Amino acid sequence: RVEDAIELINDVTSKSISQKKLKTEGIELRWSKSKVILDTISFVEEGLVERDVEARLVVLGMISEEHVLFIGPPGTSKSEIGRRLSQLCGGPFFQRLFTRFTTPEEIFGPLSLRALENDEYVRCTDGYLPTATVAFLDEIFKANSAILNTLLTILNERKFDNGGRRVPCPLKCVIGASNELPESEELDALLDRFLLRSYVTSVSDDGLMEILSNKFSSGELPDVDPNISDKLDDVVTEISTSLGGVSMGEDVCVLIRDLRAFLREELDAYVSDRRLVKASRLLRASAASHGRDRVDLVDCLLLQHVLWQIPEQRDAIREWLWDNLTPGKSDDSAEQTNFLLQGLASESLEMAKITMGDVTGEAGARRSDLDAIDSIRKELEEIERLTRQRSDELDRHIKLLNGLTDHLWIGQDEAHAAKQHLLPLAEAASAAVGRSLADTVSLKVAISSDDIDNDLRASAIEILTNQDGDDVVFTERELQMSLKEAKRQYKGEHLRKWKNARKEL
């Protein structure tokens, strides 16, 4: 008879969980203009070897209207990517190689002689940076003090002071390139203006073989859709107008806060408030370009291209992100839930024994005892609500991880590596949360259902809540995790049981 009661509880629990399960179909990539972005990325990357990340960052910079910086040795396609960008912009393109002797006239335009006759200091800006839509500035950190302040204003505010008037600039994106990072502190502000950054290295040996057999000769560009600039303008406009409707949840905000603390305390790296605000806008643009109305944690993988100060920090940021990207990782919610459930299970068992299984009062249970049971039930309902929310978050996260190779802004190699690392962690967390949810709903059903005989209720609760705590079942995926991954996922007694389960394999 107790077995029948357990079967009834499990059946009700299973139906309750499945009926309220979040639907995650179609959340990976469903924006109507995604093909335009993919075609643009393909054009920038075509014929180039091992430049998948740089091609995506350039296009992301264009559609989010942020600037991109390439650092690396000469001859690594930095200029070539900038040259291809000129074919994508729907307006004037400006390109300059900076030297220590570059003058303001070369960047902002010559002075108007006619205006000087009228005692006005006005530049003729047509064909120069103030009137450009997209620009490529090579060796940008060689900019001297005569250029720097005006350049900073154009990059940050899209404004140019000309003849006593501040005029708007149509600038969408600047690609800066340099063989090295700036050594002078006065150039730190210029470095901070470039939100997206990539350290461009020479190709691998296998990549070199591909370059040598590449069908494109020097100076030859792949064909481009003649309407691409108009299509990209539509993309920029639509994303810009949709950003206000893209939310950033608490989990993403907490992740960014903790990442800044990690950078400050572990890497001694300063990240400005302006940079973090711009990073949040970039993440919203990433979500919008995938047709989503909220930023997901997978979008935060882009932060490895945003927050480093020196190239060596990028790998440390990426590893930190991989370790902290699983929903619920930062707040130990699973451990807290299990702790609360253990207490409520003990209380439920005690009350079932006191009332002889009567949870309605029909068999003479005292009002105070029924109130205590009702209080337990309400606590379980709140735990169920929070656990369902966490379970839904993990289901969504897993769905996005499975489609990570289709993410517009994450390179293919990075997507495969991140998926391989993050998916087992997410699935293990999902299994743990699923167990907590099942335990919560089962306990709620056990102290609520009229279909359970009163004289069996206490025995059923004792079996369901597993008071001895020995029967913990791990999934095959959980048992395949490394010890390092398990330590991230489990704590205390749960970790000990995982180790014992591994030994039994």
Short mmCIF file of C-alpha atoms in Angstrom, two decimals:
data_model
loop_
_atom_site.label_atom_id
_atom_site.label_comp_id
_atom_site.label_asym_id
_atom_site.label_seq_id
_atom_site.Cartn_x
_atom_site.Cartn_y
_atom_site.Cartn_z
CA ARG A 1 0.00 0.00 0.00
CA VAL A 2 2.85 2.42 0.73
CA GLU A 3 4.28 1.61 -2.68
CA ASP A 4 0.94 2.57 -4.26
CA ALA A 5 1.01 5.89 -2.40
CA ILE A 6 4.58 6.54 -3.60
CA GLU A 7 3.60 5.69 -7.17
CA LEU A 8 0.65 8.10 -6.95
CA ILE A 9 2.85 10.90 -5.63
CA ASN A 10 5.51 10.33 -8.30
CA ASP A 11 2.88 10.29 -11.05
CA VAL A 12 1.32 13.56 -9.88
CA THR A 13 4.78 15.10 -9.49
CA SER A 14 5.89 14.07 -12.99
CA LYS A 15 2.73 15.47 -14.60
CA SER A 16 2.98 18.71 -12.65
CA ILE A 17 6.60 19.29 -13.69
CA SER A 18 6.08 18.43 -17.36
CA GLN A 19 2.95 20.57 -17.70
CA LYS A 20 4.75 23.70 -16.53
CA LYS A 21 8.00 23.12 -18.43
CA LEU A 22 9.37 26.12 -20.33
CA LYS A 23 9.15 25.87 -24.11
CA THR A 24 12.60 26.59 -25.56
CA GLU A 25 12.07 25.87 -29.24
CA GLY A 26 13.28 28.53 -31.65
CA ILE A 27 15.25 30.74 -29.25
CA GLU A 28 18.64 30.23 -30.91
CA LEU A 29 18.49 32.30 -34.10
CA ARG A 30 15.20 33.60 -35.43
CA TRP A 31 15.75 37.18 -36.55
CA SER A 32 14.64 37.91 -40.10
CA LYS A 33 17.81 39.84 -40.97
CA SER A 34 20.30 37.28 -39.67
CA LYS A 35 21.16 36.23 -43.23
CA VAL A 36 22.33 39.77 -44.05
CA ILE A 37 24.73 39.63 -41.11
CA LEU A 38 25.99 36.16 -42.03
CA ASP A 39 26.56 37.24 -45.64
CA THR A 40 28.48 40.29 -44.44
CA ILE A 41 30.68 38.23 -42.14
CA SER A 42 31.36 35.80 -44.99
CA PHE A 43 32.39 38.68 -47.27
CA VAL A 44 34.82 40.13 -44.73
CA GLU A 45 36.32 36.72 -43.98
CA GLU A 46 36.39 35.26 -47.50
CA GLY A 47 39.88 34.40 -48.67
CA LEU A 48 41.39 35.20 -45.27
CA VAL A 49 42.72 32.43 -43.07
CA GLU A 50 42.08 32.12 -39.33
CA ARG A 51 40.36 35.50 -39.20
CA ASP A 52 36.89 34.29 -38.23
CA VAL A 53 36.89 36.19 -34.91
CA GLU A 54 38.14 39.44 -36.44
CA ALA A 55 35.54 39.32 -39.22
CA ARG A 56 32.74 38.88 -36.70
CA LEU A 57 34.04 41.66 -34.44
CA VAL A 58 34.22 44.12 -37.35
CA VAL A 59 30.64 43.45 -38.39
CA LEU A 60 29.47 43.53 -34.77
CA GLY A 61 31.23 46.87 -34.38
CA MET A 62 29.42 48.20 -37.44
CA ILE A 63 25.92 47.17 -36.44
CA SER A 64 26.36 48.20 -32.78
CA GLU A 65 28.17 51.41 -33.82
CA GLU A 66 31.19 50.69 -31.66
CA HIS A 67 34.87 50.94 -32.50
CA VAL A 68 37.18 47.94 -33.00
CA LEU A 69 40.90 47.69 -32.24
CA PHE A 70 43.32 45.19 -33.76
CA ILE A 71 46.69 44.71 -32.06
CA GLY A 72 49.34 42.53 -33.62
CA PRO A 73 52.48 42.25 -35.73
CA PRO A 74 52.65 43.60 -39.29
CA GLY A 75 51.32 41.49 -42.13
CA THR A 76 48.41 39.85 -40.28
CA SER A 77 45.52 41.14 -42.45
CA LYS A 78 44.57 44.03 -40.17
CA SER A 79 44.62 46.53 -43.04
CA GLU A 80 42.93 44.09 -45.38
CA ILE A 81 39.96 43.76 -43.05
CA GLY A 82 39.73 47.55 -42.86
CA ARG A 83 39.85 47.79 -46.64
CA ARG A 84 36.99 45.32 -46.98
CA LEU A 85 34.99 47.31 -44.51
CA SER A 86 35.10 50.25 -46.91
CA GLN A 87 32.94 48.28 -49.36
CA LEU A 88 30.29 47.70 -46.72
CA CYS A 89 29.69 51.25 -45.56
CA GLY A 90 26.94 53.29 -47.13
CA GLY A 91 28.88 56.53 -46.93
CA PRO A 92 32.38 58.02 -47.17
CA PHE A 93 35.30 55.86 -46.06
CA PHE A 94 38.42 57.41 -44.53
CA GLN A 95 41.79 55.71 -44.15
CA ARG A 96 45.10 57.00 -42.76
CA LEU A 97 48.41 55.64 -41.56
CA PHE A 98 49.50 57.61 -38.50
CA THR A 99 53.09 58.64 -37.82
CA ARG A 100 54.59 60.83 -35.12
CA PHE A 101 54.50 63.67 -37.64
CA THR A 102 50.88 63.32 -38.80
CA THR A 103 49.24 66.73 -38.75
CA PRO A 104 45.64 67.66 -37.90
CA GLU A 105 45.14 68.72 -41.52
CA GLU A 106 45.74 65.14 -42.68
CA ILE A 107 43.02 63.81 -40.38
CA PHE A 108 40.43 66.57 -40.00
CA GLY A 109 40.93 68.53 -43.23
CA PRO A 110 42.82 71.69 -44.24
CA LEU A 111 41.92 75.15 -43.03
CA SER A 112 39.60 77.13 -45.25
CA LEU A 113 41.53 80.08 -46.68
CA ARG A 114 38.32 81.92 -47.44
CA ALA A 115 37.20 81.55 -43.83
CA LEU A 116 40.56 82.83 -42.60
CA GLU A 117 40.00 86.02 -44.57
CA ASN A 118 36.95 86.52 -42.35
CA ASP A 119 38.94 85.71 -39.19
CA GLU A 120 37.26 82.30 -38.87
CA TYR A 121 39.15 79.11 -38.04
CA VAL A 122 37.20 76.57 -40.10
CA ARG A 123 38.36 73.33 -41.68
CA CYS A 124 37.26 71.89 -45.00
CA THR A 125 36.20 68.47 -43.74
CA ASP A 126 34.84 66.83 -46.89
CA GLY A 127 36.72 63.61 -47.51
CA TYR A 128 38.25 63.56 -44.04
CA LEU A 129 37.43 61.86 -40.73
CA PRO A 130 34.69 64.29 -39.55
CA THR A 131 32.52 63.40 -42.58
CA ALA A 132 33.33 59.67 -42.79
CA THR A 133 30.85 56.90 -42.06
CA VAL A 134 33.53 54.27 -41.47
CA ALA A 135 37.27 54.77 -40.96
CA PHE A 136 40.42 52.69 -40.74
CA LEU A 137 43.20 54.31 -38.70
CA ASP A 138 46.46 52.40 -38.90
CA GLU A 139 49.13 52.76 -36.20
CA ILE A 140 46.63 54.86 -34.27
CA PHE A 141 48.70 55.06 -31.10
CA LYS A 142 51.24 57.19 -32.94
CA ALA A 143 48.69 60.02 -32.78
CA ASN A 144 50.31 63.10 -31.28
CA SER A 145 48.89 65.60 -28.79
CA ALA A 146 47.85 68.00 -31.57
CA ILE A 147 45.41 65.36 -32.84
CA LEU A 148 44.49 63.46 -29.71
CA ASN A 149 41.83 65.61 -28.02
CA THR A 150 39.85 66.21 -31.21
CA LEU A 151 40.11 62.53 -32.11
CA LEU A 152 38.80 61.51 -28.69
CA THR A 153 35.76 63.77 -29.09
CA ILE A 154 34.96 62.34 -32.53
CA LEU A 155 35.31 58.74 -31.33
CA ASN A 156 33.28 59.16 -28.17
CA GLU A 157 30.68 61.82 -28.94
CA ARG A 158 30.57 61.72 -32.76
CA LYS A 159 31.03 65.50 -32.69
CA PHE A 160 33.63 67.80 -34.28
CA ASP A 161 34.42 71.35 -33.20
CA ASN A 162 34.77 73.43 -36.35
CA GLY A 163 34.94 77.22 -36.37
CA GLY A 164 33.32 77.64 -32.99
CA ARG A 165 30.49 75.22 -33.85
CA ARG A 166 30.16 71.62 -32.70
CA VAL A 167 28.85 69.66 -35.68
CA PRO A 168 27.65 66.03 -35.66
CA CYS A 169 29.73 63.35 -37.40
CA PRO A 170 28.05 60.46 -39.26
CA LEU A 171 30.70 58.05 -37.97
CA LYS A 172 29.44 54.54 -37.31
CA CYS A 173 32.60 52.56 -36.71
CA VAL A 174 36.34 53.11 -36.60
CA ILE A 175 38.79 50.25 -36.95
CA GLY A 176 42.05 51.08 -35.24
CA ALA A 177 45.18 49.03 -35.81
CA SER A 178 48.55 48.99 -34.13
CA ASN A 179 51.57 46.73 -33.90
CA GLU A 180 51.68 47.29 -30.15
CA LEU A 181 49.76 48.67 -27.22
CA PRO A 182 50.42 52.28 -26.16
CA GLU A 183 53.16 52.85 -23.61
CA SER A 184 52.22 56.43 -22.75
CA GLU A 185 49.50 57.01 -20.16
CA GLU A 186 48.13 59.92 -22.19
CA LEU A 187 47.00 57.35 -24.78
CA ASP A 188 45.01 55.28 -22.26
CA ALA A 189 41.90 57.35 -22.97
CA LEU A 190 42.29 56.62 -26.69
CA LEU A 191 42.63 52.90 -25.97
CA ASP A 192 39.45 53.02 -23.86
CA ARG A 193 37.45 54.40 -26.81
CA PHE A 194 37.77 51.06 -28.63
CA LEU A 195 35.20 48.75 -27.09
CA LEU A 196 36.00 45.61 -29.08
CA ARG A 197 39.58 44.36 -29.13
CA SER A 198 41.44 41.50 -30.73
CA TYR A 199 45.06 40.46 -30.65
CA VAL A 200 45.80 39.33 -34.21
CA THR A 201 48.57 36.75 -34.43
CA SER A 202 50.28 35.16 -37.39
CA VAL A 203 48.53 32.13 -38.84
CA SER A 204 49.39 28.59 -37.78
CA ASP A 205 51.49 26.26 -39.94
CA ASP A 206 48.32 24.66 -41.32
CA GLY A 207 46.91 28.11 -41.97
CA LEU A 208 50.04 29.07 -43.88
CA MET A 209 49.55 26.13 -46.24
CA GLU A 210 46.01 27.35 -46.88
CA ILE A 211 47.22 30.91 -47.55
CA LEU A 212 49.77 29.73 -50.07
CA SER A 213 47.08 27.91 -52.03
CA ASN A 214 44.50 30.71 -51.70
CA LYS A 215 42.80 31.62 -54.98
CA PHE A 216 42.80 35.36 -54.23
CA SER A 217 45.89 37.25 -55.31
CA SER A 218 47.20 40.43 -53.71
CA GLY A 219 44.79 43.36 -54.08
CA GLU A 220 41.91 41.23 -55.30
CA LEU A 221 38.64 41.38 -53.33
CA PRO A 222 35.72 38.93 -53.38
CA ASP A 223 32.47 40.01 -54.99
CA VAL A 224 30.01 41.85 -52.79
CA ASP A 225 26.26 42.36 -53.02
CA PRO A 226 25.81 45.89 -54.45
CA ASN A 227 22.88 46.43 -52.08
CA ILE A 228 24.76 45.30 -48.97
CA SER A 229 25.26 48.82 -47.58
CA ASP A 230 21.52 49.56 -47.71
CA LYS A 231 20.74 46.22 -46.09
CA LEU A 232 23.27 46.88 -43.35
CA ASP A 233 21.79 50.32 -42.74
CA ASP A 234 18.43 48.64 -42.19
CA VAL A 235 20.06 46.20 -39.76
CA VAL A 236 21.74 49.03 -37.81
CA THR A 237 18.49 51.00 -37.64
CA GLU A 238 16.39 48.04 -36.54
CA ILE A 239 18.85 46.94 -33.86
CA SER A 240 19.25 50.49 -32.57
CA THR A 241 15.50 50.95 -32.21
CA SER A 242 15.02 47.54 -30.56
CA LEU A 243 17.65 47.94 -27.83
CA GLY A 244 15.18 49.60 -25.48
CA GLY A 245 13.10 46.43 -25.51
CA VAL A 246 16.00 44.11 -24.64
CA SER A 247 16.31 43.43 -20.92
CA MET A 248 19.36 42.42 -18.90
CA GLY A 249 18.46 40.07 -16.06
CA GLU A 250 19.95 39.95 -12.60
CA ASP A 251 22.10 36.91 -13.47
CA VAL A 252 23.89 38.85 -16.23
CA CYS A 253 24.30 41.94 -14.03
CA VAL A 254 25.75 39.82 -11.21
CA LEU A 255 28.14 38.14 -13.64
CA ILE A 256 29.45 41.49 -14.91
CA ARG A 257 29.79 42.80 -11.35
CA ASP A 258 31.74 39.72 -10.26
CA LEU A 259 33.88 39.82 -13.40
CA ARG A 260 34.88 43.41 -12.68
CA ALA A 261 35.82 42.39 -9.13
CA PHE A 262 37.93 39.53 -10.56
CA LEU A 263 39.70 41.89 -12.94
CA ARG A 264 40.37 44.38 -10.16
CA GLU A 265 41.51 41.93 -7.49
CA GLU A 266 43.19 39.16 -9.48
CA LEU A 267 44.49 40.86 -12.63
CA ASP A 268 44.92 44.41 -11.28
CA ALA A 269 43.02 45.65 -14.34
CA TYR A 270 40.90 48.79 -14.27
CA VAL A 271 37.63 48.85 -16.23
CA SER A 272 35.92 52.22 -16.56
CA ASP A 273 32.22 52.73 -15.86
CA ARG A 274 31.83 54.00 -19.42
CA ARG A 275 33.27 50.77 -20.77
CA LEU A 276 30.89 48.64 -18.71
CA VAL A 277 27.88 50.67 -19.83
CA LYS A 278 28.96 50.32 -23.45
CA ALA A 279 29.54 46.60 -22.89
CA SER A 280 25.96 46.23 -21.65
CA ARG A 281 24.70 47.96 -24.79
CA LEU A 282 26.82 45.60 -26.90
CA LEU A 283 25.31 42.58 -25.15
CA ARG A 284 21.83 43.94 -25.84
CA ALA A 285 22.76 44.36 -29.51
CA SER A 286 23.98 40.75 -29.56
CA ALA A 287 20.67 39.52 -28.15
CA ALA A 288 18.63 41.71 -30.52
CA SER A 289 20.56 40.42 -33.54
CA HIS A 290 19.39 36.91 -32.60
CA GLY A 291 15.76 37.95 -32.23
CA ARG A 292 15.80 37.69 -28.43
CA ASP A 293 14.28 40.23 -26.05
CA ARG A 294 16.76 39.56 -23.25
CA VAL A 295 20.49 39.16 -22.83
CA ASP A 296 21.48 35.57 -22.10
CA LEU A 297 24.60 34.42 -20.32
CA VAL A 298 26.03 32.98 -23.55
CA ASP A 299 26.17 36.53 -24.94
CA CYS A 300 28.60 37.36 -22.13
CA LEU A 301 31.26 35.27 -23.88
CA LEU A 302 31.80 38.45 -25.93
CA LEU A 303 33.23 40.15 -22.83
CA GLN A 304 36.54 38.39 -23.43
CA HIS A 305 36.95 40.75 -26.41
CA VAL A 306 35.92 43.83 -24.40
CA LEU A 307 37.49 43.93 -20.95
CA TRP A 308 41.17 43.04 -21.33
CA GLN A 309 43.86 45.70 -21.00
CA ILE A 310 46.73 43.56 -22.27
CA PRO A 311 46.31 40.52 -24.58
CA GLU A 312 47.50 38.07 -21.92
CA GLN A 313 44.41 38.86 -19.83
CA ARG A 314 42.00 37.56 -22.47
CA ASP A 315 42.60 33.89 -21.67
CA ALA A 316 42.16 34.54 -17.93
CA ILE A 317 38.86 36.34 -18.61
CA ARG A 318 37.67 33.53 -20.86
CA GLU A 319 38.47 30.88 -18.24
CA TRP A 320 36.70 32.91 -15.56
CA LEU A 321 33.64 33.22 -17.81
CA TRP A 322 33.63 29.49 -18.50
CA ASP A 323 33.76 28.80 -14.75
CA ASN A 324 30.93 31.20 -13.89
CA LEU A 325 28.58 31.17 -16.88
CA THR A 326 26.24 28.41 -15.65
CA PRO A 327 22.98 29.90 -14.25
CA GLY A 328 22.91 29.75 -10.46
CA LYS A 329 26.66 29.25 -10.20
CA SER A 330 27.26 32.53 -8.36
CA ASP A 331 24.59 32.25 -5.66
CA ASP A 332 24.83 28.58 -4.51
CA SER A 333 21.05 28.34 -4.92
CA ALA A 334 21.06 24.53 -5.26
CA GLU A 335 22.83 24.10 -1.91
CA GLN A 336 20.46 26.55 -0.21
CA THR A 337 17.42 24.80 -1.70
CA ASN A 338 18.57 21.37 -0.55
CA PHE A 339 19.25 22.71 2.95
CA LEU A 340 15.75 24.21 3.18
CA LEU A 341 14.16 21.04 1.80
CA GLN A 342 15.85 18.88 4.42
CA GLY A 343 14.40 21.06 7.17
CA LEU A 344 10.92 21.12 5.64
CA ALA A 345 11.02 17.36 5.10
CA SER A 346 11.77 16.81 8.77
CA GLU A 347 8.98 19.17 9.78
CA SER A 348 6.54 17.50 7.37
CA LEU A 349 7.34 14.06 8.73
CA GLU A 350 6.93 15.24 12.30
CA MET A 351 3.57 16.89 11.57
CA ALA A 352 2.31 13.82 9.67
CA LYS A 353 3.06 11.70 12.72
CA ILE A 354 1.43 14.19 15.10
CA THR A 355 -1.78 14.43 13.04
CA MET A 356 -1.78 10.70 12.14
CA GLY A 357 -1.65 11.74 8.48
CA ASP A 358 -4.65 14.06 8.68
CA VAL A 359 -3.89 17.20 6.61
CA THR A 360 -7.47 18.48 6.22
CA GLY A 361 -8.89 18.27 9.77
CA GLU A 362 -11.55 15.74 8.80
CA ALA A 363 -9.98 13.14 11.09
CA GLY A 364 -9.75 15.52 14.05
CA ALA A 365 -6.33 17.18 13.61
CA ARG A 366 -5.91 20.30 15.72
CA ARG A 367 -6.16 23.71 14.05
CA SER A 368 -2.67 24.70 15.18
CA ASP A 369 -1.21 21.56 13.57
CA LEU A 370 -3.12 22.20 10.35
CA ASP A 371 -1.81 25.77 10.31
CA ALA A 372 1.72 24.44 10.70
CA ILE A 373 1.18 22.08 7.74
CA ASP A 374 -0.26 24.95 5.69
CA SER A 375 2.82 27.04 6.51
CA ILE A 376 5.08 24.22 5.31
CA ARG A 377 3.01 23.93 2.13
CA LYS A 378 3.38 27.66 1.39
CA GLU A 379 7.14 27.47 1.90
CA LEU A 380 7.29 24.51 -0.47
CA GLU A 381 5.25 26.42 -3.06
CA GLU A 382 7.74 29.31 -2.92
CA ILE A 383 10.70 26.93 -3.21
CA GLU A 384 8.93 25.23 -6.13
CA ARG A 385 8.43 28.57 -7.86
CA LEU A 386 12.09 29.54 -7.48
CA THR A 387 13.34 26.08 -8.45
CA ARG A 388 11.11 25.98 -11.53
CA GLN A 389 12.51 29.36 -12.52
CA ARG A 390 16.07 28.09 -12.11
CA SER A 391 15.22 24.90 -14.02
CA ASP A 392 13.73 26.93 -16.87
CA GLU A 393 16.84 29.14 -16.94
CA LEU A 394 19.07 26.10 -17.21
CA ASP A 395 16.91 24.55 -19.95
CA ARG A 396 17.15 27.79 -21.92
CA HIS A 397 20.90 27.97 -21.28
CA ILE A 398 21.41 24.39 -22.49
CA LYS A 399 19.36 25.06 -25.61
CA LEU A 400 21.52 28.08 -26.43
CA LEU A 401 24.72 26.15 -25.73
CA ASN A 402 23.64 23.41 -28.13
CA GLY A 403 23.20 26.10 -30.79
CA LEU A 404 26.36 28.02 -29.87
CA THR A 405 28.06 27.29 -33.21
CA ASP A 406 25.23 29.28 -34.85
CA HIS A 407 25.89 32.35 -32.69
CA LEU A 408 26.61 35.26 -35.00
CA TRP A 409 29.40 36.85 -32.97
CA ILE A 410 31.28 33.90 -31.48
CA GLY A 411 33.95 32.34 -33.67
CA GLN A 412 33.57 28.69 -34.61
CA ASP A 413 36.64 27.45 -32.72
CA GLU A 414 35.62 29.41 -29.64
CA ALA A 415 32.03 28.15 -29.89
CA HIS A 416 33.12 24.50 -30.07
CA ALA A 417 35.54 24.90 -27.15
CA ALA A 418 33.02 26.79 -25.00
CA LYS A 419 30.26 24.28 -25.74
CA GLN A 420 32.51 21.35 -24.85
CA HIS A 421 33.34 22.95 -21.50
CA LEU A 422 30.03 24.55 -20.56
CA LEU A 423 27.48 21.96 -21.68
CA PRO A 424 28.46 19.23 -19.15
CA LEU A 425 28.37 21.81 -16.34
CA ALA A 426 24.94 23.07 -17.41
CA GLU A 427 23.50 19.57 -17.79
CA ALA A 428 24.85 18.53 -14.39
CA ALA A 429 23.36 21.66 -12.80
CA SER A 430 20.07 21.01 -14.58
CA ALA A 431 19.97 17.43 -13.27
CA ALA A 432 20.64 18.65 -9.72
CA VAL A 433 17.94 21.31 -9.95
CA GLY A 434 15.58 18.76 -11.48
CA ARG A 435 16.07 16.50 -8.47
CA SER A 436 15.42 19.41 -6.11
CA LEU A 437 12.27 20.32 -8.02
CA ALA A 438 11.01 16.74 -7.97
CA ASP A 439 11.72 16.47 -4.24
CA THR A 440 9.91 19.76 -3.59
CA VAL A 441 6.81 18.88 -5.61
CA SER A 442 6.71 15.33 -4.20
CA LEU A 443 6.81 16.63 -0.64
CA LYS A 444 4.11 19.19 -1.41
CA VAL A 445 1.88 16.49 -2.92
CA ALA A 446 2.56 14.18 0.02
CA ILE A 447 1.29 16.71 2.58
CA SER A 448 -1.58 17.96 0.38
CA SER A 449 -3.18 15.11 -1.57
CA ASP A 450 -6.51 13.71 -0.34
CA ASP A 451 -5.87 10.56 -2.37
CA ILE A 452 -3.24 9.31 0.09
CA ASP A 453 -4.49 7.28 3.05
CA ASN A 454 -3.80 9.08 6.30
CA ASP A 455 -2.20 6.03 7.88
CA LEU A 456 0.28 5.80 4.98
CA ARG A 457 1.19 9.48 4.74
CA ALA A 458 4.04 9.54 7.27
CA SER A 459 5.64 6.38 5.78
CA ALA A 460 5.37 7.83 2.27
CA ILE A 461 7.00 11.10 3.36
CA GLU A 462 9.80 9.22 5.11
CA ILE A 463 10.55 7.17 2.00
CA LEU A 464 10.25 10.14 -0.40
CA THR A 465 12.49 12.45 1.58
CA ASN A 466 15.12 9.76 2.08
CA GLN A 467 15.97 10.80 5.58
CA ASP A 468 19.16 8.74 5.63
CA GLY A 469 20.40 10.58 2.52
CA ASP A 470 22.24 7.63 0.96
CA ASP A 471 20.26 7.12 -2.25
CA VAL A 472 21.50 9.87 -4.55
CA VAL A 473 21.45 9.00 -8.26
CA PHE A 474 23.78 10.78 -10.64
CA THR A 475 23.27 10.94 -14.40
CA GLU A 476 25.79 9.45 -16.81
CA ARG A 477 26.82 12.98 -17.85
CA GLU A 478 27.44 13.93 -14.19
CA LEU A 479 29.59 10.87 -13.61
CA GLN A 480 31.70 11.70 -16.67
CA MET A 481 32.70 15.09 -15.28
CA SER A 482 36.26 15.68 -14.14
CA LEU A 483 36.99 16.19 -10.44
CA LYS A 484 37.65 19.88 -11.11
CA GLU A 485 34.24 20.31 -12.74
CA ALA A 486 32.54 18.34 -9.94
CA LYS A 487 34.10 20.60 -7.30
CA ARG A 488 32.61 23.59 -9.09
CA GLN A 489 29.19 21.93 -9.17
CA TYR A 490 28.88 20.14 -5.81
CA LYS A 491 29.72 20.96 -2.21
CA GLY A 492 30.26 18.99 0.99
CA GLU A 493 28.27 15.78 1.33
CA HIS A 494 27.00 15.93 -2.25
CA LEU A 495 30.58 15.99 -3.54
CA ARG A 496 31.48 13.00 -1.33
CA LYS A 497 28.56 11.01 -2.75
CA TRP A 498 29.65 11.90 -6.29
CA LYS A 499 33.16 10.60 -5.57
CA ASN A 500 31.72 7.36 -4.17
CA ALA A 501 29.50 6.96 -7.24
CA ARG A 502 32.51 7.44 -9.50
CA LYS A 503 34.45 4.73 -7.63
CA GLU A 504 31.61 2.28 -8.23
CA LEU A 505 31.86 2.64 -12.02
#
